Coordinates of C-alpha atoms in Angstrom, one line a residue:
Chain A
X25 CA -163.3 -80.3 2.7
X26 CA -162.9 -79.1 -0.9
X27 CA -160.9 -76.9 -3.2
X28 CA -162.6 -75.8 -6.3
X29 CA -161.5 -73.7 -9.2
X30 CA -163.1 -70.7 -10.7
X31 CA -165.5 -72.7 -12.8
X32 CA -166.7 -74.7 -9.8
X33 CA -164.8 -77.7 -10.9
X34 CA -163.2 -79.9 -8.3
X35 CA -159.4 -79.7 -7.8
X36 CA -159.4 -81.7 -4.6
X37 CA -162.2 -82.8 -2.4
X38 CA -162.5 -85.2 0.5
X39 CA -165.7 -86.4 2.0
X40 CA -165.5 -88.0 5.4
X41 CA -169.0 -89.1 6.0
X42 CA -170.3 -91.8 3.6
X43 CA -173.9 -91.1 4.6
X44 CA -174.0 -87.5 3.5
X45 CA -173.1 -87.7 -0.2
X46 CA -172.5 -91.4 -0.9
X47 CA -171.8 -91.2 -4.7
X48 CA -169.4 -88.9 -6.5
X49 CA -172.3 -87.7 -8.6
X50 CA -174.1 -86.4 -5.6
X51 CA -170.9 -84.8 -4.4
X52 CA -170.3 -83.0 -7.6
X53 CA -173.9 -81.8 -7.7
X54 CA -173.4 -80.5 -4.2
X55 CA -170.2 -78.8 -5.2
X56 CA -171.8 -77.1 -8.2
X57 CA -174.6 -75.9 -6.1
X58 CA -172.3 -74.7 -3.4
X59 CA -170.2 -72.9 -5.9
X60 CA -173.1 -71.1 -7.6
X61 CA -174.2 -69.9 -4.2
X62 CA -170.8 -68.7 -3.0
X63 CA -168.7 -67.6 -5.9
X64 CA -169.9 -64.0 -6.0
X65 CA -170.7 -63.1 -2.5
X66 CA -167.6 -63.0 -0.3
X67 CA -169.6 -63.9 2.8
X68 CA -167.4 -66.5 4.5
X69 CA -170.3 -68.7 5.7
X70 CA -173.5 -70.3 4.4
X71 CA -176.0 -73.0 5.2
X72 CA -176.6 -75.4 2.4
X73 CA -178.4 -78.8 2.3
X74 CA -178.4 -78.8 6.1
X75 CA -174.7 -78.3 6.3
X76 CA -172.7 -75.4 7.6
X77 CA -170.2 -74.4 5.0
X78 CA -167.4 -72.0 5.6
X79 CA -165.4 -70.8 2.7
X80 CA -162.6 -68.5 1.4
X81 CA -161.4 -67.6 -2.0
X82 CA -158.3 -66.3 -3.7
X83 CA -157.7 -65.4 -7.3
X84 CA -159.1 -68.5 -9.0
X85 CA -159.4 -70.9 -6.1
X86 CA -162.2 -71.5 -3.6
X87 CA -161.6 -73.3 -0.3
X88 CA -164.5 -74.9 1.5
X89 CA -164.9 -76.7 4.8
X90 CA -168.3 -78.3 5.4
X91 CA -169.7 -79.6 8.7
X92 CA -173.0 -80.6 10.3
X93 CA -175.3 -77.8 11.2
X94 CA -174.8 -78.8 14.9
X95 CA -171.1 -78.2 14.6
X96 CA -169.4 -75.2 16.2
X97 CA -168.9 -72.8 13.4
X98 CA -165.7 -71.5 14.8
X99 CA -164.1 -74.9 14.8
X100 CA -165.0 -75.3 11.1
X101 CA -163.5 -71.8 10.6
X102 CA -160.3 -72.9 12.3
X103 CA -160.0 -75.8 10.0
X104 CA -160.6 -73.6 7.0
X105 CA -158.0 -71.2 8.1
X106 CA -155.5 -74.0 8.6
X107 CA -156.2 -75.4 5.2
X108 CA -155.8 -72.0 3.5
X109 CA -152.8 -71.0 5.4
X110 CA -151.0 -74.3 4.9
X111 CA -151.7 -74.2 1.2
X112 CA -150.5 -70.6 1.0
X113 CA -147.3 -71.5 2.9
X114 CA -146.6 -74.5 0.7
X115 CA -147.1 -72.4 -2.4
X116 CA -145.1 -69.5 -1.0
X117 CA -147.9 -67.0 -1.2
X118 CA -149.1 -67.3 -4.8
X119 CA -152.3 -69.2 -4.0
X120 CA -153.7 -69.9 -7.5
X121 CA -154.8 -72.9 -9.5
X122 CA -151.6 -73.3 -11.5
X123 CA -149.5 -73.4 -8.4
X124 CA -151.7 -75.8 -6.6
X125 CA -151.7 -78.2 -9.5
X126 CA -147.9 -78.0 -9.7
X127 CA -147.6 -79.0 -6.1
X128 CA -150.6 -81.2 -6.0
X129 CA -148.8 -84.0 -4.2
X130 CA -147.8 -81.8 -1.3
X131 CA -151.3 -80.2 -1.1
X132 CA -152.8 -83.7 -0.9
X133 CA -150.5 -84.6 1.9
X134 CA -151.4 -81.4 3.7
X135 CA -155.1 -82.1 3.5
X136 CA -154.4 -85.5 4.8
X137 CA -152.5 -84.0 7.8
X138 CA -155.3 -81.6 8.6
X139 CA -158.1 -84.0 8.9
X140 CA -158.1 -87.8 9.4
X141 CA -161.4 -89.5 8.7
X142 CA -163.4 -86.5 9.9
X143 CA -161.4 -85.8 13.0
X144 CA -159.3 -82.7 13.1
X145 CA -155.8 -84.0 13.2
X146 CA -154.0 -80.6 13.3
X147 CA -155.3 -77.1 13.0
X148 CA -152.0 -75.3 13.1
X149 CA -150.8 -74.4 9.6
X150 CA -147.2 -74.1 10.4
X151 CA -147.0 -77.5 12.0
X152 CA -148.9 -79.0 9.0
X153 CA -146.5 -77.5 6.6
X154 CA -143.6 -78.7 8.7
X155 CA -144.9 -82.2 8.3
X156 CA -145.4 -82.1 4.6
X157 CA -143.0 -79.6 3.0
X158 CA -140.2 -82.0 2.7
X159 CA -139.0 -81.3 -0.8
X160 CA -136.4 -78.8 -1.5
X161 CA -137.3 -76.3 -4.1
X162 CA -138.0 -77.5 -7.7
X163 CA -134.7 -77.4 -9.3
X164 CA -134.0 -75.8 -12.7
X165 CA -132.3 -78.1 -15.2
X166 CA -128.9 -76.7 -15.2
X167 CA -128.3 -76.7 -11.5
X168 CA -129.8 -80.0 -11.0
X169 CA -126.7 -82.1 -10.8
X170 CA -125.0 -79.7 -8.3
X171 CA -128.1 -79.7 -6.1
X172 CA -128.4 -83.4 -6.3
X173 CA -124.9 -83.8 -5.1
X174 CA -125.6 -81.5 -2.3
X175 CA -128.8 -83.3 -1.4
X176 CA -127.1 -86.7 -1.3
X177 CA -124.3 -85.3 0.7
X178 CA -126.8 -83.8 3.1
X179 CA -128.6 -87.2 3.4
X180 CA -125.4 -89.1 4.1
X181 CA -124.5 -86.6 6.8
X182 CA -127.9 -87.1 8.3
X183 CA -127.7 -90.8 8.3
X184 CA -124.3 -90.8 9.8
X185 CA -125.6 -88.5 12.5
X186 CA -128.5 -90.7 13.2
X187 CA -126.3 -93.7 13.7
Chain B
X19 CA -135.1 -88.1 -15.6
X20 CA -134.1 -85.2 -17.8
X21 CA -136.4 -86.3 -20.5
X22 CA -139.2 -86.5 -18.0
X23 CA -138.4 -83.1 -16.8
X24 CA -138.7 -81.8 -20.3
X25 CA -142.0 -83.6 -20.8
X26 CA -143.4 -81.9 -17.8
X27 CA -142.1 -78.5 -18.9
X28 CA -143.8 -78.9 -22.3
X29 CA -147.0 -79.9 -20.6
X30 CA -146.8 -76.7 -18.5
X31 CA -146.0 -74.5 -21.4
X32 CA -149.1 -75.8 -23.1
X33 CA -151.0 -74.1 -20.3
X34 CA -154.1 -75.5 -18.7
X35 CA -154.2 -78.3 -16.3
X36 CA -151.5 -81.0 -16.5
X37 CA -153.9 -83.4 -14.9
X38 CA -156.9 -82.5 -17.1
X39 CA -157.0 -85.1 -19.8
X40 CA -155.9 -88.1 -17.9
X41 CA -157.1 -91.5 -19.0
X42 CA -157.5 -94.0 -16.3
X43 CA -156.1 -96.8 -18.4
X44 CA -153.1 -94.8 -19.5
X45 CA -152.2 -93.9 -15.9
X46 CA -152.6 -97.4 -14.7
X47 CA -150.3 -98.5 -17.5
X48 CA -147.8 -96.0 -16.4
X49 CA -148.0 -97.4 -12.9
X50 CA -146.1 -100.4 -14.2
X51 CA -142.9 -98.4 -14.1
X52 CA -143.2 -98.8 -10.3
X53 CA -141.8 -102.3 -10.9
X54 CA -138.6 -101.0 -12.3
X55 CA -135.5 -101.0 -10.2
X56 CA -134.0 -98.7 -9.1
X57 CA -137.0 -96.6 -8.4
X58 CA -137.1 -93.1 -9.9
X59 CA -138.7 -91.2 -7.0
X60 CA -139.7 -88.1 -8.9
X61 CA -141.3 -89.9 -11.8
X62 CA -143.0 -92.4 -9.6
X63 CA -144.3 -89.7 -7.3
X64 CA -145.7 -87.9 -10.3
X65 CA -147.5 -91.0 -11.5
X66 CA -148.8 -91.8 -8.1
X67 CA -150.1 -88.2 -7.8
X68 CA -152.0 -88.8 -11.0
X69 CA -153.6 -91.9 -9.6
X70 CA -154.6 -90.1 -6.4
X71 CA -155.9 -87.3 -8.5
X72 CA -158.1 -89.6 -10.5
X73 CA -159.5 -91.3 -7.4
X74 CA -160.1 -87.8 -6.0
X75 CA -162.0 -86.8 -9.0
X76 CA -164.4 -89.7 -8.4
X77 CA -163.0 -92.1 -11.0
X78 CA -164.1 -95.7 -10.2
X79 CA -161.5 -98.4 -10.2
X80 CA -162.5 -102.0 -10.5
X81 CA -161.2 -104.5 -7.9
X82 CA -158.7 -106.0 -10.4
X83 CA -157.3 -102.6 -11.4
X84 CA -157.1 -101.4 -7.9
X85 CA -155.4 -104.5 -6.7
X86 CA -152.9 -104.3 -9.6
X87 CA -152.1 -100.7 -8.8
X88 CA -151.8 -101.5 -5.2
X89 CA -149.3 -104.2 -5.7
X90 CA -147.3 -102.1 -8.0
X91 CA -147.3 -99.4 -5.4
X92 CA -145.9 -101.7 -2.7
X93 CA -142.8 -101.9 -4.8
X94 CA -142.1 -98.3 -4.0
X95 CA -141.3 -99.2 -0.5
X96 CA -137.8 -99.8 -1.8
X97 CA -137.2 -96.1 -2.3
X98 CA -136.1 -93.9 0.5
X99 CA -137.6 -90.7 -1.0
X100 CA -139.6 -89.0 1.7
X101 CA -142.4 -87.5 -0.5
X102 CA -142.8 -90.7 -2.4
X103 CA -143.1 -92.7 0.8
X104 CA -145.7 -90.3 2.1
X105 CA -147.6 -90.6 -1.2
X106 CA -147.5 -94.3 -0.9
X107 CA -149.1 -94.1 2.5
X108 CA -151.8 -91.9 1.0
X109 CA -152.3 -94.4 -1.8
X110 CA -152.6 -97.3 0.6
X111 CA -155.3 -95.5 2.5
X112 CA -157.2 -94.6 -0.7
X113 CA -157.0 -98.0 -2.2
X114 CA -157.5 -100.0 1.0
X115 CA -161.2 -100.2 0.5
X116 CA -161.0 -101.1 -3.2
X117 CA -158.1 -103.5 -3.6
X118 CA -157.8 -107.0 -2.3
X119 CA -155.1 -108.5 0.0
X120 CA -154.1 -105.1 1.2
X121 CA -152.7 -106.6 4.4
X122 CA -149.6 -107.5 2.4
X123 CA -148.1 -104.1 3.4
X124 CA -148.6 -104.7 7.1
X125 CA -145.0 -105.6 7.8
X126 CA -143.6 -102.7 5.8
X127 CA -145.8 -100.3 7.7
X128 CA -145.0 -101.8 11.0
X129 CA -141.4 -101.3 10.2
X130 CA -141.9 -97.7 9.3
X131 CA -144.0 -97.0 12.4
X132 CA -141.3 -98.3 14.7
X133 CA -138.5 -96.7 12.8
X134 CA -136.6 -93.5 13.6
X135 CA -138.1 -90.9 11.3
X136 CA -141.0 -89.2 13.1
X137 CA -142.5 -88.0 9.8
X138 CA -142.9 -91.6 8.6
X139 CA -144.1 -93.0 11.9
X140 CA -147.2 -90.8 12.3
X141 CA -148.3 -91.3 8.7
X142 CA -147.5 -95.0 8.8
X143 CA -149.6 -95.6 11.9
X144 CA -152.6 -94.0 10.2
X145 CA -152.1 -96.0 7.0
X146 CA -151.6 -99.2 9.0
X147 CA -154.8 -98.7 10.9
X148 CA -156.9 -98.3 7.8
X149 CA -155.9 -101.8 6.6
X150 CA -156.1 -103.4 10.0
X151 CA -158.9 -105.9 10.6
X152 CA -160.1 -107.6 13.8
X153 CA -157.7 -110.5 13.4
X154 CA -154.6 -108.3 13.0
X155 CA -155.4 -106.0 15.8
X156 CA -153.7 -108.1 18.4
X157 CA -150.5 -108.1 16.4
X158 CA -150.2 -104.3 16.4
X159 CA -151.6 -103.6 19.8
X160 CA -148.2 -103.4 21.5
X161 CA -146.9 -100.8 19.0
X162 CA -150.1 -98.8 19.2
X163 CA -149.9 -98.5 22.9
X164 CA -146.3 -97.3 22.6
X165 CA -147.2 -94.8 20.0
X166 CA -150.0 -93.3 22.0
X167 CA -147.5 -92.3 24.7
X168 CA -144.8 -91.3 22.3
X169 CA -142.9 -88.1 22.8
X170 CA -143.7 -86.8 19.4
X171 CA -147.1 -85.1 19.3
X172 CA -147.6 -86.1 15.7
X173 CA -147.1 -89.8 16.5
X174 CA -149.2 -89.7 19.6
X175 CA -152.1 -87.9 17.8
X176 CA -152.0 -90.2 14.9
X177 CA -152.2 -93.2 17.2
X178 CA -155.0 -91.7 19.2
X179 CA -157.1 -90.8 16.2
X180 CA -156.5 -94.1 14.6
X181 CA -157.7 -95.9 17.7
X182 CA -160.9 -93.9 17.4
X183 CA -161.3 -95.2 13.9
X184 CA -160.5 -98.7 15.0
X185 CA -163.5 -98.7 17.2
X186 CA -165.5 -99.6 14.2
X187 CA -163.3 -102.7 13.8
X188 CA -163.3 -103.8 17.4
X189 CA -165.6 -102.1 19.9
X190 CA -163.4 -102.3 22.9
X191 CA -160.2 -100.9 21.4
X192 CA -160.6 -97.6 23.2
X193 CA -161.2 -99.3 26.5
X194 CA -158.1 -101.4 26.2
X195 CA -155.9 -98.4 25.4
X196 CA -157.5 -96.1 27.9
X197 CA -154.5 -96.1 30.3
X198 CA -152.2 -94.9 27.6
X199 CA -154.8 -92.3 26.5
X200 CA -155.0 -91.1 30.1
X201 CA -151.3 -90.5 30.1
X202 CA -151.5 -88.7 26.7
X203 CA -154.1 -86.4 28.2
X204 CA -151.4 -84.7 30.2
X205 CA -149.6 -83.8 27.1
X206 CA -148.8 -80.1 26.6
X207 CA -149.7 -80.4 22.9
X208 CA -153.2 -79.1 22.3
X209 CA -154.1 -81.6 19.7
X210 CA -152.9 -84.6 21.6
X211 CA -154.9 -83.5 24.6
X212 CA -158.0 -83.2 22.4
X213 CA -157.5 -86.6 20.8
X214 CA -156.8 -88.3 24.1
X215 CA -160.0 -86.9 25.6
X216 CA -161.8 -88.2 22.6
X217 CA -160.5 -91.7 23.1
X218 CA -161.2 -91.6 26.9
X219 CA -164.7 -90.5 26.2
X220 CA -165.1 -93.3 23.6
X221 CA -163.9 -95.8 26.2
X222 CA -166.4 -94.7 28.9
X223 CA -169.3 -93.5 26.8
X224 CA -171.6 -96.3 27.9
X225 CA -170.8 -95.9 31.6
X226 CA -172.5 -92.8 32.9
X227 CA -170.7 -92.8 36.2
X228 CA -167.3 -93.1 34.5
X229 CA -168.1 -90.1 32.3
X230 CA -169.2 -88.1 35.4
X231 CA -165.9 -88.9 37.1
X232 CA -163.9 -88.0 34.0
X233 CA -165.7 -84.7 33.6
X234 CA -165.4 -83.8 37.2
X235 CA -161.7 -84.4 37.2
X236 CA -161.1 -82.4 34.1
X237 CA -163.3 -79.5 35.2
X238 CA -160.8 -78.7 38.0
X239 CA -157.9 -78.4 35.7
X240 CA -159.8 -76.9 32.7
X241 CA -157.9 -78.2 29.6
X242 CA -155.6 -75.8 27.8
X243 CA -156.6 -77.0 24.4
X244 CA -159.6 -75.1 23.0
X245 CA -160.7 -78.2 21.1
X246 CA -160.6 -80.3 24.3
X247 CA -162.4 -77.6 26.2
X248 CA -165.2 -77.6 23.6
X249 CA -165.5 -81.3 23.8
X250 CA -165.6 -81.2 27.6
X251 CA -168.4 -78.7 27.4
X252 CA -170.3 -81.0 25.1
X253 CA -169.8 -83.9 27.5
X254 CA -171.0 -81.7 30.4
X255 CA -174.0 -80.6 28.4
X256 CA -174.9 -84.2 27.6
X257 CA -174.6 -85.1 31.3
X258 CA -176.8 -82.3 32.3
X259 CA -179.5 -83.8 30.2
X260 CA -179.2 -87.1 32.0
X261 CA -178.6 -86.3 35.6
X262 CA -180.7 -84.4 38.1
X263 CA -178.2 -82.4 40.1
X264 CA -175.6 -80.5 38.1
X265 CA -174.8 -77.2 39.7
X266 CA -171.1 -77.8 39.3
X267 CA -171.5 -78.6 35.6
X268 CA -173.4 -75.5 34.9
X269 CA -170.8 -73.6 36.9
X270 CA -168.1 -75.0 34.8
X271 CA -169.8 -74.1 31.6
X272 CA -170.4 -70.6 32.8
X273 CA -166.7 -70.3 33.7
X274 CA -165.9 -71.2 30.1
X275 CA -167.6 -68.0 29.0
X276 CA -164.4 -66.3 30.2
X277 CA -162.1 -68.6 28.3
X278 CA -159.6 -66.8 26.1
X279 CA -160.5 -68.7 22.9
X280 CA -163.7 -67.5 21.1
X281 CA -164.4 -71.0 20.1
X282 CA -164.8 -72.2 23.6
X283 CA -166.8 -69.1 24.7
X284 CA -169.2 -69.7 21.9
X285 CA -169.5 -73.4 22.6
X286 CA -170.2 -72.6 26.3
X287 CA -172.8 -69.9 25.4
X288 CA -174.4 -72.3 22.9
X289 CA -174.6 -75.0 25.5
X290 CA -176.1 -72.8 28.2
X291 CA -178.9 -71.4 26.1
X292 CA -179.8 -74.8 24.8
X293 CA -180.1 -76.4 28.1
X294 CA -183.7 -77.4 28.6
X295 CA -183.7 -76.6 32.2
X296 CA -182.2 -73.2 32.3
X297 CA -184.3 -70.2 33.1
X298 CA -183.7 -66.5 32.3
X299 CA -181.1 -66.2 35.1
X300 CA -178.9 -69.0 33.7
X301 CA -178.9 -67.8 30.1
X302 CA -178.4 -64.2 31.0
X303 CA -174.6 -64.2 30.8
X304 CA -174.6 -66.4 27.7
X305 CA -176.9 -64.0 25.9
X306 CA -174.7 -61.0 26.7
X307 CA -171.7 -62.9 25.2
X308 CA -173.7 -63.7 22.1
X309 CA -174.7 -60.0 21.9
X310 CA -171.0 -59.1 21.9
X311 CA -170.4 -61.6 19.1
X312 CA -173.1 -59.9 17.0
X313 CA -170.8 -56.9 16.6
X314 CA -167.7 -59.0 15.6
X315 CA -165.9 -58.3 12.4
X316 CA -165.8 -62.0 11.6
X317 CA -168.9 -63.1 9.6
X318 CA -168.7 -66.7 11.0
X319 CA -168.9 -65.4 14.5
X320 CA -171.8 -63.1 13.7
X321 CA -173.5 -66.0 12.0
X322 CA -173.0 -68.4 14.9
X323 CA -174.3 -65.8 17.3
X324 CA -177.4 -64.9 15.4
X325 CA -178.2 -68.5 14.6
X326 CA -178.1 -69.3 18.3
X327 CA -180.1 -66.3 19.3
X328 CA -182.7 -67.2 16.7
X329 CA -183.1 -70.5 18.4
X330 CA -183.3 -69.1 21.9
X331 CA -185.9 -66.6 20.8
X332 CA -188.3 -69.4 20.4
X333 CA -188.1 -70.4 24.1
X334 CA -187.0 -67.2 25.8
X335 CA -188.1 -64.3 23.6
X336 CA -187.8 -61.9 26.6
X337 CA -184.2 -62.7 27.1
X338 CA -183.3 -62.0 23.5
X339 CA -185.1 -58.6 23.5
X340 CA -181.9 -57.1 25.0
X341 CA -180.1 -57.8 21.8
X342 CA -182.7 -56.2 19.5
X343 CA -180.6 -53.2 18.7
X344 CA -177.6 -55.3 17.7
X345 CA -179.8 -57.5 15.6
X346 CA -181.3 -54.6 13.8
X347 CA -177.8 -53.6 12.7
X348 CA -177.4 -57.0 11.2
X349 CA -180.4 -56.8 9.0
X350 CA -178.2 -55.0 6.5
X351 CA -175.3 -57.4 6.8
X352 CA -173.5 -58.2 3.6
X353 CA -173.9 -61.9 4.4
X354 CA -177.5 -62.8 3.4
X355 CA -177.8 -65.7 5.8
X356 CA -176.9 -63.5 8.7
X357 CA -179.4 -60.8 7.6
X358 CA -182.2 -63.4 7.2
X359 CA -181.5 -64.9 10.5
X360 CA -181.5 -61.5 12.2
X361 CA -184.9 -60.6 10.6
X362 CA -186.6 -63.8 11.7
X363 CA -185.2 -63.4 15.2
X364 CA -186.5 -59.9 15.4
X365 CA -189.9 -61.1 14.2
X366 CA -190.0 -63.3 17.2
X367 CA -188.9 -60.8 19.8
X368 CA -189.8 -57.4 18.3
X369 CA -192.7 -55.3 19.4
X370 CA -194.7 -53.3 17.0
X371 CA -192.7 -50.2 17.5
X372 CA -189.5 -51.8 16.3
X373 CA -191.1 -53.4 13.2
X374 CA -191.7 -49.9 11.8
X375 CA -188.0 -49.1 11.8

């Protein structure tokens, strides 16, 4: 699973099989290769190095999901869709590099919720987002104190309810 | 806090990537702030994100560095901030293979996994299982069994998937937890069902008769989850390779051709055409489904269908001839892989007359 930018550089990538690309050098070579094959054609699916890769792009981002060539392509597709949709929901629609980097922590958590050690953990974008989008909006400087007060009040209320 | 906010703003105004020019040593230095009390969640989360980003970029950490960062990170358990806590779990998982003495967080994680907050519990289970070794397994077994049958699907899934990973630590984990997995199989959540089936299969993998029984039982109540259904088809497919009789199994796979999820339909068609024993009669329905997929607007579906047809064309060229017209349409497909596959398939099935066109 990988997210690359429009120069083919890695923003986030996760490799689940230590046997396929054991070193980060091999991984990056593969990513460059993959990017050069896919960045112009909007073809959704490609075979590369014996792997089935499905991909999707938006503005300056490329999303990839790779799997063995014996894998059901539609299952890979469902993972890709989930990744893309969750990122887009987390970023509230403007799916671009800038926004991903700003919410990098949340996107990392989302990737972690989608796939665990190569096993699909969840393929439903809305439930993934529900599990990770915990932060209230980034707060502008001026309103911060008010919002903080509200937040702490909310938390106190929650804790008292839980007891 | 405010100063930090401003720093971040400045970075952003500068444009470019705020994570671009990170130095490993600087970031690890910053990680020392984790030791400060009280914890500043936002700042620490940002630093932790930087560490995770560096690791993700393929930066190598030495054992010493990793261990130091790991221990600094454990201090963050004091904070109640949700995001920070989740990032710590992620950090534990990433550093568990690099740092030493990672079992130090066992008790913190066990506490989180038995706590009230569902969002913590699922993630804590997964983190805990990455640091668990054979000797610790017994200590967490009770909690794991409880988690597998938990009401929350997230917790249940996390526990099931983790037990699959734990098989590499101790081979009989899946078998010991099979009863709980059996119960989880009845879950209405599609993912839990899928993961439970995975664990059950892992538990019985070596015992052919047990697998037959499991498959036979599930065939009757065809699982709702498309992922579980795909897996069941694969199990049935594997059994068909090993046993002599199997009319029921073939019947089941055929019935999956009418499943409402394309994923399952394709999996079934794929299995049917690849069965060594099937003749033209058996693969007929599967071929017609693949033929339909050839006209799909989704490239992945067309690709899958053509690739499968390409393979069948080797063994049953006659059966694929029926799709020739559809394949010819795909020669001009915008996806080059699809076009290439279509051409090579046609070369295997086509007669001279069609080559001209």
